[in-house]
Short mmCIF file of C-alpha atoms and ligand atoms in Angstrom, two decimals:
data_model
loop_
_atom_site.label_atom_id
_atom_site.label_comp_id
_atom_site.label_asym_id
_atom_site.label_seq_id
_atom_site.Cartn_x
_atom_site.Cartn_y
_atom_site.Cartn_z
CA MET A 1 37.89 -6.55 2.74
CA ILE A 2 34.31 -5.66 3.60
CA ARG A 3 32.31 -5.79 0.38
CA VAL A 4 28.86 -4.42 -0.34
CA ASN A 5 25.76 -6.06 -1.76
CA GLU A 6 26.22 -4.74 -5.28
CA ASN A 7 22.56 -5.24 -6.06
CA TYR A 8 22.03 -1.96 -4.19
CA LEU A 9 24.07 -0.22 -6.88
CA LYS A 10 21.44 -1.17 -9.45
CA LEU A 11 18.82 0.88 -7.59
CA GLN A 12 17.88 4.21 -9.07
CA THR A 13 19.68 6.85 -7.05
CA SER A 14 16.77 8.90 -5.96
CA TYR A 15 13.76 7.46 -4.28
CA LEU A 16 10.84 9.28 -5.85
CA PHE A 17 9.80 11.14 -2.73
CA SER A 18 13.33 12.38 -2.01
CA GLU A 19 13.43 13.97 -5.46
CA ILE A 20 10.05 15.60 -4.84
CA ALA A 21 11.16 16.84 -1.41
CA GLN A 22 14.29 18.34 -2.97
CA ARG A 23 12.32 20.21 -5.66
CA VAL A 24 9.82 21.46 -3.08
CA ALA A 25 12.64 22.62 -0.77
CA ASP A 26 14.41 24.43 -3.65
CA PHE A 27 11.16 26.13 -4.64
CA GLN A 28 10.41 27.14 -1.05
CA THR A 29 13.89 28.67 -0.75
CA ALA A 30 13.33 30.64 -3.94
CA ARG A 31 9.76 31.64 -2.96
CA PRO A 32 9.64 31.83 0.86
CA ASP A 33 6.34 33.77 0.66
CA MET A 34 4.46 30.95 -1.09
CA GLU A 35 2.36 28.66 1.08
CA ILE A 36 2.80 25.22 -0.47
CA ILE A 37 -0.10 22.76 -0.40
CA LYS A 38 0.97 19.13 -0.42
CA LEU A 39 -1.17 16.67 -2.33
CA GLY A 40 1.85 14.53 -3.10
CA ILE A 41 3.06 11.92 -0.66
CA GLY A 42 0.36 9.58 0.62
CA ASP A 43 0.47 10.51 4.28
CA VAL A 44 -2.64 11.14 6.32
CA THR A 45 -3.12 14.55 7.91
CA ARG A 46 -5.92 14.10 10.43
CA ALA A 47 -5.58 13.02 14.08
CA LEU A 48 -6.13 9.47 15.32
CA PRO A 49 -9.72 8.52 16.20
CA ARG A 50 -10.63 9.46 19.79
CA ALA A 51 -11.35 5.81 20.66
CA CYS A 52 -7.78 4.88 19.63
CA ILE A 53 -6.25 7.71 21.64
CA ASP A 54 -8.22 6.73 24.75
CA ALA A 55 -7.19 3.07 24.41
CA PHE A 56 -3.60 4.17 23.78
CA HIS A 57 -3.60 6.28 26.99
CA ARG A 58 -5.12 3.48 29.07
CA ALA A 59 -2.49 1.03 27.80
CA VAL A 60 0.34 3.45 28.53
CA ASP A 61 -0.95 3.73 32.11
CA GLU A 62 -0.94 -0.07 32.38
CA MET A 63 2.74 0.00 31.45
CA ALA A 64 3.38 2.32 34.43
CA ASP A 65 2.19 -0.22 37.00
CA ASP A 66 4.09 -3.43 37.92
CA THR A 67 0.87 -5.40 38.14
CA THR A 68 -0.33 -4.55 34.62
CA PHE A 69 3.01 -3.95 32.89
CA ARG A 70 3.71 -5.98 29.72
CA GLY A 71 7.09 -6.97 28.31
CA TYR A 72 7.57 -8.83 25.05
CA GLY A 73 4.21 -9.71 23.56
CA PRO A 74 3.06 -12.82 21.66
CA ASP A 75 4.93 -13.32 18.36
CA GLN A 76 1.85 -13.10 16.13
CA GLY A 77 0.24 -10.22 17.99
CA TYR A 78 -2.06 -10.07 21.03
CA PRO A 79 -5.11 -12.36 20.79
CA PHE A 80 -7.43 -9.42 21.66
CA LEU A 81 -6.42 -7.80 18.35
CA LEU A 82 -6.13 -10.93 16.18
CA GLU A 83 -9.61 -12.08 17.15
CA LYS A 84 -11.22 -8.77 16.14
CA ILE A 85 -9.33 -8.59 12.85
CA ALA A 86 -10.39 -12.13 11.90
CA ARG A 87 -14.02 -11.58 12.82
CA GLN A 88 -14.64 -8.05 11.55
CA ASP A 89 -12.28 -7.70 8.58
CA PHE A 90 -12.74 -11.19 7.14
CA GLN A 91 -15.43 -13.47 8.57
CA ALA A 92 -18.05 -10.69 8.53
CA ARG A 93 -17.48 -10.43 4.75
CA GLY A 94 -17.61 -14.17 4.14
CA ALA A 95 -13.82 -14.59 3.94
CA ASP A 96 -12.70 -17.75 5.71
CA ILE A 97 -9.73 -16.42 7.71
CA THR A 98 -9.01 -17.40 11.31
CA GLU A 99 -7.04 -15.47 13.92
CA ASP A 100 -4.07 -17.87 13.82
CA GLU A 101 -3.56 -16.95 10.15
CA ILE A 102 -2.91 -13.28 10.95
CA ILE A 103 0.48 -11.87 11.94
CA VAL A 104 0.64 -8.33 13.30
CA SER A 105 3.51 -6.05 12.28
CA ASP A 106 4.60 -2.44 12.30
CA GLY A 107 3.81 -1.81 8.65
CA ALA A 108 2.63 -3.09 5.30
CA LYS A 109 5.71 -1.47 3.82
CA CYS A 110 8.11 -3.70 5.76
CA ASP A 111 5.95 -6.81 5.34
CA SER A 112 5.48 -6.36 1.60
CA GLY A 113 9.20 -5.58 1.34
CA ASN A 114 10.45 -8.41 3.57
CA ILE A 115 8.20 -11.19 2.31
CA GLN A 116 10.42 -11.79 -0.74
CA GLU A 117 13.03 -13.34 1.59
CA LEU A 118 10.89 -16.49 1.63
CA PHE A 119 11.30 -17.13 -2.09
CA ALA A 120 14.08 -18.50 -4.27
CA THR A 121 16.22 -15.95 -6.10
CA ASP A 122 15.63 -17.43 -9.55
CA ILE A 123 11.82 -17.21 -9.61
CA LYS A 124 9.95 -15.30 -12.31
CA ILE A 125 8.27 -12.20 -10.89
CA ALA A 126 5.43 -10.14 -12.35
CA ILE A 127 5.16 -6.56 -11.08
CA PRO A 128 2.68 -3.92 -12.24
CA ASP A 129 3.79 -0.74 -13.97
CA PRO A 130 2.99 1.83 -12.60
CA VAL A 131 3.71 0.44 -9.12
CA TYR A 132 4.28 1.23 -5.44
CA PRO A 133 8.11 1.18 -5.68
CA VAL A 134 8.70 -1.07 -2.64
CA TYR A 135 7.81 -4.33 -4.46
CA LEU A 136 10.36 -3.68 -7.17
CA ASP A 137 13.20 -2.20 -5.13
CA THR A 138 13.19 -4.97 -2.53
CA ASN A 139 13.56 -7.58 -5.26
CA VAL A 140 16.38 -5.56 -6.83
CA MET A 141 18.16 -5.47 -3.44
CA ALA A 142 17.74 -9.24 -3.14
CA GLY A 143 19.37 -9.83 -6.52
CA ARG A 144 16.31 -11.02 -8.42
CA THR A 145 16.84 -8.61 -11.31
CA GLY A 146 19.48 -7.66 -13.80
CA SER A 147 20.50 -4.09 -14.50
CA PHE A 148 18.27 -1.07 -15.03
CA ILE A 149 18.14 -0.50 -18.76
CA GLU A 150 15.94 2.04 -20.53
CA GLY A 151 13.73 2.50 -17.49
CA ARG A 152 13.27 -1.19 -16.65
CA TYR A 153 15.04 -3.88 -14.64
CA GLU A 154 16.04 -6.94 -16.62
CA GLY A 155 14.42 -10.17 -15.51
CA ILE A 156 11.11 -8.67 -14.29
CA LEU A 157 7.88 -9.22 -16.17
CA TYR A 158 6.13 -5.85 -16.10
CA LEU A 159 2.34 -5.92 -16.00
CA GLU A 160 1.53 -2.81 -17.98
CA GLY A 161 -1.23 -0.43 -17.06
CA SER A 162 -2.60 1.88 -19.74
CA ARG A 163 -5.63 3.94 -20.66
CA GLU A 164 -6.76 0.97 -22.81
CA ASN A 165 -6.90 -1.54 -19.95
CA GLY A 166 -8.01 1.07 -17.40
CA PHE A 167 -4.73 0.51 -15.50
CA ILE A 168 -5.86 -2.97 -14.47
CA PRO A 169 -3.15 -5.17 -15.97
CA ASP A 170 -4.00 -8.16 -18.13
CA LEU A 171 -2.98 -11.65 -17.04
CA PRO A 172 0.66 -12.43 -17.91
CA PRO A 173 1.16 -13.92 -21.36
CA GLU A 174 3.44 -16.60 -19.88
CA PRO A 175 3.70 -18.53 -16.58
CA VAL A 176 5.16 -16.60 -13.63
CA ASP A 177 5.86 -17.64 -10.04
CA LEU A 178 5.18 -14.51 -8.01
CA ILE A 179 2.65 -11.76 -8.75
CA TYR A 180 2.27 -8.44 -6.96
CA LEU A 181 -1.20 -6.88 -7.00
CA CYS A 182 -2.49 -3.83 -5.13
CA PHE A 183 -6.17 -2.81 -5.00
CA PRO A 184 -7.36 -0.13 -4.43
CA ASN A 185 -4.20 0.75 -6.27
CA ASN A 186 -1.40 3.05 -5.37
CA PRO A 187 -0.72 5.11 -7.49
CA THR A 188 -3.67 4.86 -9.90
CA GLY A 189 -6.54 4.55 -7.41
CA VAL A 190 -8.25 1.86 -9.52
CA THR A 191 -10.09 -1.07 -7.97
CA ILE A 192 -10.73 -4.58 -9.21
CA THR A 193 -14.02 -6.49 -9.43
CA LYS A 194 -14.47 -9.99 -8.01
CA PRO A 195 -14.63 -11.70 -11.43
CA ARG A 196 -11.38 -10.05 -12.55
CA LEU A 197 -9.67 -10.90 -9.28
CA GLN A 198 -10.98 -14.46 -9.64
CA ALA A 199 -9.13 -14.68 -12.98
CA TRP A 200 -5.85 -13.85 -11.20
CA VAL A 201 -6.51 -16.45 -8.50
CA ASP A 202 -7.31 -19.05 -11.17
CA PHE A 203 -4.11 -18.13 -13.04
CA ALA A 204 -2.10 -18.62 -9.83
CA HIS A 205 -3.66 -22.06 -9.31
CA GLU A 206 -2.93 -23.03 -12.89
CA HIS A 207 0.76 -22.14 -12.63
CA ASN A 208 1.50 -22.97 -8.96
CA ALA A 209 2.15 -19.26 -8.52
CA LEU A 210 1.61 -16.98 -5.53
CA ILE A 211 -0.17 -13.61 -5.40
CA LEU A 212 1.01 -10.94 -2.97
CA TYR A 213 -2.10 -8.81 -2.51
CA ASP A 214 -1.66 -5.37 -0.99
CA ALA A 215 -4.99 -4.16 0.40
CA ALA A 216 -3.61 -1.21 2.39
CA TYR A 217 -6.39 1.02 0.97
CA GLU A 218 -9.37 -1.34 1.33
CA ALA A 219 -11.08 1.02 3.80
CA PHE A 220 -11.67 3.51 0.99
CA ILE A 221 -13.88 1.10 -0.98
CA ARG A 222 -17.39 2.57 -1.08
CA ASP A 223 -18.85 0.22 -3.69
CA ASP A 224 -19.87 -2.82 -1.68
CA THR A 225 -19.79 -5.13 -4.70
CA LEU A 226 -15.99 -4.74 -4.84
CA PRO A 227 -13.82 -7.16 -2.86
CA LYS A 228 -12.00 -5.68 0.14
CA SER A 229 -9.95 -8.83 0.54
CA ILE A 230 -8.62 -11.34 -1.97
CA TYR A 231 -10.03 -14.03 0.33
CA GLU A 232 -13.53 -12.99 -0.74
CA VAL A 233 -12.61 -14.76 -3.98
CA GLU A 234 -12.82 -18.54 -4.29
CA GLY A 235 -9.57 -20.46 -4.11
CA ALA A 236 -7.48 -17.55 -2.82
CA ARG A 237 -6.56 -19.29 0.44
CA GLU A 238 -4.15 -21.57 -1.40
CA VAL A 239 -2.42 -18.97 -3.56
CA ALA A 240 -2.48 -15.55 -1.88
CA ILE A 241 -0.90 -13.57 0.92
CA GLU A 242 -2.61 -10.31 1.89
CA PHE A 243 -1.14 -7.16 3.44
CA ARG A 244 -3.29 -4.79 5.47
CA SER A 245 -2.47 -1.68 7.44
CA PHE A 246 -4.03 0.66 10.00
CA SER A 247 -2.02 3.51 8.42
CA LYS A 248 -4.67 4.75 6.04
CA THR A 249 -7.65 2.96 7.63
CA ALA A 250 -7.33 4.85 10.91
CA GLY A 251 -4.49 7.36 10.56
CA PHE A 252 -1.73 5.14 11.99
CA THR A 253 1.09 6.22 9.62
CA GLY A 254 3.05 7.65 12.56
CA THR A 255 1.79 5.11 15.11
CA ARG A 256 2.66 1.97 13.10
CA CYS A 257 0.44 -1.08 13.08
CA ALA A 258 -0.39 -3.45 10.25
CA TYR A 259 -0.86 -7.14 9.64
CA THR A 260 -0.22 -9.85 7.09
CA VAL A 261 -2.57 -12.75 6.41
CA ILE A 262 -1.09 -16.09 5.37
CA PRO A 263 -3.66 -18.87 5.35
CA LYS A 264 -2.44 -22.22 6.67
CA THR A 265 -3.33 -23.69 3.27
CA CYS A 266 -1.01 -21.33 1.37
CA MET A 267 2.00 -23.27 0.09
CA ALA A 268 5.15 -22.80 -1.94
CA PHE A 269 7.46 -25.51 -3.22
CA THR A 270 11.02 -26.75 -2.81
CA ARG A 271 13.15 -27.58 -5.84
CA ASN A 272 11.97 -31.18 -5.45
CA GLY A 273 8.32 -30.13 -5.46
CA ASP A 274 7.72 -30.60 -1.73
CA ARG A 275 5.09 -28.27 -0.29
CA GLN A 276 6.15 -25.76 2.35
CA SER A 277 3.79 -23.74 4.53
CA LEU A 278 4.39 -20.04 3.89
CA HIS A 279 2.63 -19.25 7.15
CA ASP A 280 5.21 -21.27 9.09
CA MET A 281 8.10 -19.78 7.14
CA TRP A 282 6.91 -16.19 7.67
CA LEU A 283 6.34 -16.78 11.36
CA ARG A 284 9.84 -18.27 11.60
CA ARG A 285 11.21 -15.20 9.84
CA GLN A 286 9.31 -12.74 12.03
CA THR A 287 10.19 -14.47 15.31
CA THR A 288 13.86 -14.36 14.31
CA LYS A 289 14.01 -10.77 13.10
CA PHE A 290 11.11 -8.93 14.76
CA ASN A 291 9.60 -8.60 18.23
CA SER A 292 6.07 -7.58 17.31
CA VAL A 293 4.34 -4.27 17.94
CA SER A 294 4.17 -2.46 21.28
CA TYR A 295 1.28 -3.25 23.61
CA PRO A 296 -0.19 0.30 23.64
CA VAL A 297 -0.17 0.44 19.82
CA GLN A 298 -1.97 -2.90 19.58
CA ARG A 299 -4.55 -1.66 22.09
CA ALA A 300 -5.00 1.50 19.98
CA ALA A 301 -5.47 -0.69 16.88
CA GLU A 302 -7.97 -2.87 18.73
CA ALA A 303 -10.05 0.26 19.41
CA VAL A 304 -10.56 0.69 15.65
CA TYR A 305 -12.94 -2.29 15.94
CA SER A 306 -15.09 -0.83 18.74
CA GLU A 307 -18.38 0.79 17.82
CA GLU A 308 -17.02 4.32 18.37
CA GLY A 309 -13.70 3.44 16.74
CA ARG A 310 -15.43 2.17 13.62
CA ALA A 311 -17.58 5.28 13.36
CA GLN A 312 -14.64 7.63 13.97
CA SER A 313 -12.36 5.85 11.45
CA GLN A 314 -15.17 5.92 8.91
CA ALA A 315 -15.53 9.68 9.49
CA LEU A 316 -11.82 10.12 8.68
CA ILE A 317 -12.18 8.11 5.48
CA ASP A 318 -15.36 9.99 4.52
CA GLY A 319 -13.52 13.30 4.99
CA TYR A 320 -10.71 12.23 2.66
CA MET A 321 -13.21 10.90 0.14
CA THR A 322 -15.04 14.24 0.12
CA ASN A 323 -11.68 15.72 -0.88
CA ALA A 324 -11.27 13.09 -3.59
CA ASP A 325 -14.74 13.88 -4.96
CA HIS A 326 -13.89 17.58 -5.07
CA ILE A 327 -10.54 17.04 -6.82
CA ARG A 328 -12.11 14.75 -9.43
CA ALA A 329 -15.00 17.12 -10.09
CA GLU A 330 -12.76 20.18 -10.50
CA LEU A 331 -10.29 18.43 -12.79
CA ALA A 332 -13.06 16.94 -14.89
CA ALA A 333 -14.57 20.42 -15.25
CA LEU A 334 -11.20 21.56 -16.59
CA GLY A 335 -11.34 18.74 -19.14
CA TYR A 336 -8.72 16.50 -17.49
CA GLU A 337 -9.32 12.77 -17.62
CA CYS A 338 -9.19 11.21 -14.14
CA ILE A 339 -8.94 7.58 -13.06
CA GLY A 340 -9.38 6.38 -9.48
CA GLY A 341 -10.55 8.53 -6.59
CA GLU A 342 -13.95 6.82 -6.37
CA ASN A 343 -12.96 4.02 -4.01
CA SER A 344 -9.50 5.28 -3.22
CA PRO A 345 -7.76 8.42 -1.91
CA TYR A 346 -5.67 8.73 -5.09
CA ILE A 347 -6.69 10.42 -8.33
CA TRP A 348 -4.64 9.49 -11.37
CA VAL A 349 -4.74 12.37 -13.81
CA ASP A 350 -3.82 12.34 -17.49
CA SER A 351 -1.55 15.39 -17.49
CA ARG A 352 -1.37 15.60 -21.30
CA THR A 353 2.33 16.38 -20.98
CA GLU A 354 5.42 14.87 -19.37
CA SER A 355 4.63 14.14 -15.76
CA TRP A 356 7.64 15.96 -14.23
CA LYS A 357 6.80 18.99 -16.42
CA PHE A 358 3.26 18.99 -15.04
CA PHE A 359 4.64 18.54 -11.51
CA ASP A 360 6.89 21.61 -11.97
CA LEU A 361 4.01 23.62 -13.41
CA LEU A 362 1.73 22.90 -10.45
CA LEU A 363 4.53 23.56 -7.98
CA GLU A 364 5.88 26.73 -9.52
CA GLU A 365 2.63 28.32 -10.69
CA ALA A 366 0.13 27.06 -8.10
CA GLY A 367 2.32 26.07 -5.15
CA VAL A 368 0.69 22.63 -5.17
CA VAL A 369 2.64 19.38 -4.86
CA CYS A 370 1.49 16.29 -6.72
CA THR A 371 3.42 13.12 -7.59
CA PRO A 372 4.71 12.60 -11.13
CA GLY A 373 3.47 9.31 -12.56
CA ALA A 374 6.84 8.62 -14.19
CA GLY A 375 8.22 7.99 -10.70
CA PHE A 376 6.04 4.88 -10.46
CA GLY A 377 7.28 3.31 -13.69
CA ARG A 378 7.47 3.81 -17.41
CA CYS A 379 3.69 3.41 -17.84
CA GLY A 380 3.14 6.28 -15.40
CA GLU A 381 4.66 8.80 -17.79
CA GLY A 382 2.07 11.36 -18.85
CA TYR A 383 0.12 11.05 -15.59
CA VAL A 384 0.29 12.52 -12.09
CA ARG A 385 -1.09 11.20 -8.83
CA ILE A 386 -3.05 13.64 -6.69
CA SER A 387 -3.67 12.58 -3.14
CA ALA A 388 -6.81 13.41 -1.14
CA PHE A 389 -4.91 13.40 2.16
CA ASN A 390 -5.28 16.96 3.38
CA SER A 391 -7.90 19.22 4.93
CA PHE A 392 -10.92 20.11 2.79
CA GLU A 393 -9.96 23.76 3.13
CA ASN A 394 -6.50 23.10 1.66
CA VAL A 395 -7.89 20.93 -1.10
CA GLN A 396 -10.35 23.69 -2.07
CA LYS A 397 -7.56 26.25 -2.01
CA ALA A 398 -5.31 23.99 -4.10
CA MET A 399 -8.01 23.43 -6.70
CA GLN A 400 -8.74 27.16 -6.93
CA ARG A 401 -5.07 27.83 -7.62
CA ILE A 402 -4.84 24.93 -10.09
CA LYS A 403 -7.87 26.27 -11.99
CA LYS A 404 -6.00 29.53 -12.58
CA VAL A 405 -2.94 27.87 -14.13
CA LEU A 406 -4.42 25.04 -16.20
N1 PLP B 1 1.23 -0.46 0.61
C1 PLP B 1 0.89 0.56 -0.17
C2 PLP B 1 0.30 0.28 -1.50
C3 PLP B 1 1.10 1.87 0.25
O1 PLP B 1 0.80 2.89 -0.55
C4 PLP B 1 1.68 2.12 1.51
C5 PLP B 1 1.93 3.47 2.02
O2 PLP B 1 1.86 4.46 1.38
C6 PLP B 1 2.01 1.03 2.28
C7 PLP B 1 1.78 -0.24 1.82
C8 PLP B 1 2.70 1.25 3.60
O3 PLP B 1 1.89 1.05 4.66
P1 PLP B 1 2.45 1.11 6.14
O4 PLP B 1 2.32 2.52 6.61
O5 PLP B 1 1.60 0.14 6.88
O6 PLP B 1 3.88 0.66 6.12
#
């Protein structure tokens, strides 16, 4: 008899964005005249930078000629891309990362979801609340949790975010083995300073723990005193893995290119206490289950690092951040407390009511879609996430409508 992995049955039936899509579809059916403005799901809306498109086209043409055609590429990614990532994203900021410590992939979602395969099933995991749901759900699927009871999975240590701690969780009150952190944060948009990140790195050293650091939104950091990478913090090379993505940096959500950094000095342990290289284990995993990213996509990603590519990607980010500034200013003028949105495309708004109620109000009265904070965890209740990914015109229109109903 073919049996299922019953851990899947512990998952909450509806993935947050499916529930939102359903409510939006129902509303659109009831009100076909209403033009809905989506400030919900975190997908970019603006076209790829010109430099990326040109590189993409050139690479596609190379694939059409026997003499320049490429088949399977190198397991870690093409050296032309790895070298630029190492130099511009890390070494230029004083982070000691070399190109052989970078592994290219088709997404930070799959990497941050798949990485848990490297770890034992009985480790103690700390996960923020509110949180990007992938970290939690992939551990549920792998059997690292008990059942879902009163809004929480048994066996997980939740790192609570609140107004009091500014949604930057405090260090765990007890030793843990694996810690998920994401800055700039999805969903709250908050960032972390170097001293506070240093405290997490020190905690990991003290407890032989590992930090999984999701920096998918680093490109939105405008305050140059904030770390873009955990490797800008001392001691992180031994205790941290970092996820990065071109999705939000350069509009690659539909093109798919990302990378994971695992320093050669980053170790985990066997039951007997022997040290194992996580870099080697991840590479072994990826070479078994993945065949890297297509040549044209890696050429398009490489173009992000050219002079024009950098300027054009920055223009995209600046456009979204103008939206974020506008959303924050309008909500503040209405007396709503906002977190995030200063170095991040997400604004975390205290809705002063249940978050799904506020979601329904904005949808039904203003035709604007946001994301209810409760979908990101128990600590998200009472908040909504508003995303700056849209045109300025739509954001202005959305805020005008919101002003009329709040
Ligand atoms: N990490 C975080 C925190 C995200 O919010 C997202 C996408 O929304 C991802 C990773 C996924 O990135 P990618 O498109 O590279 O899979």
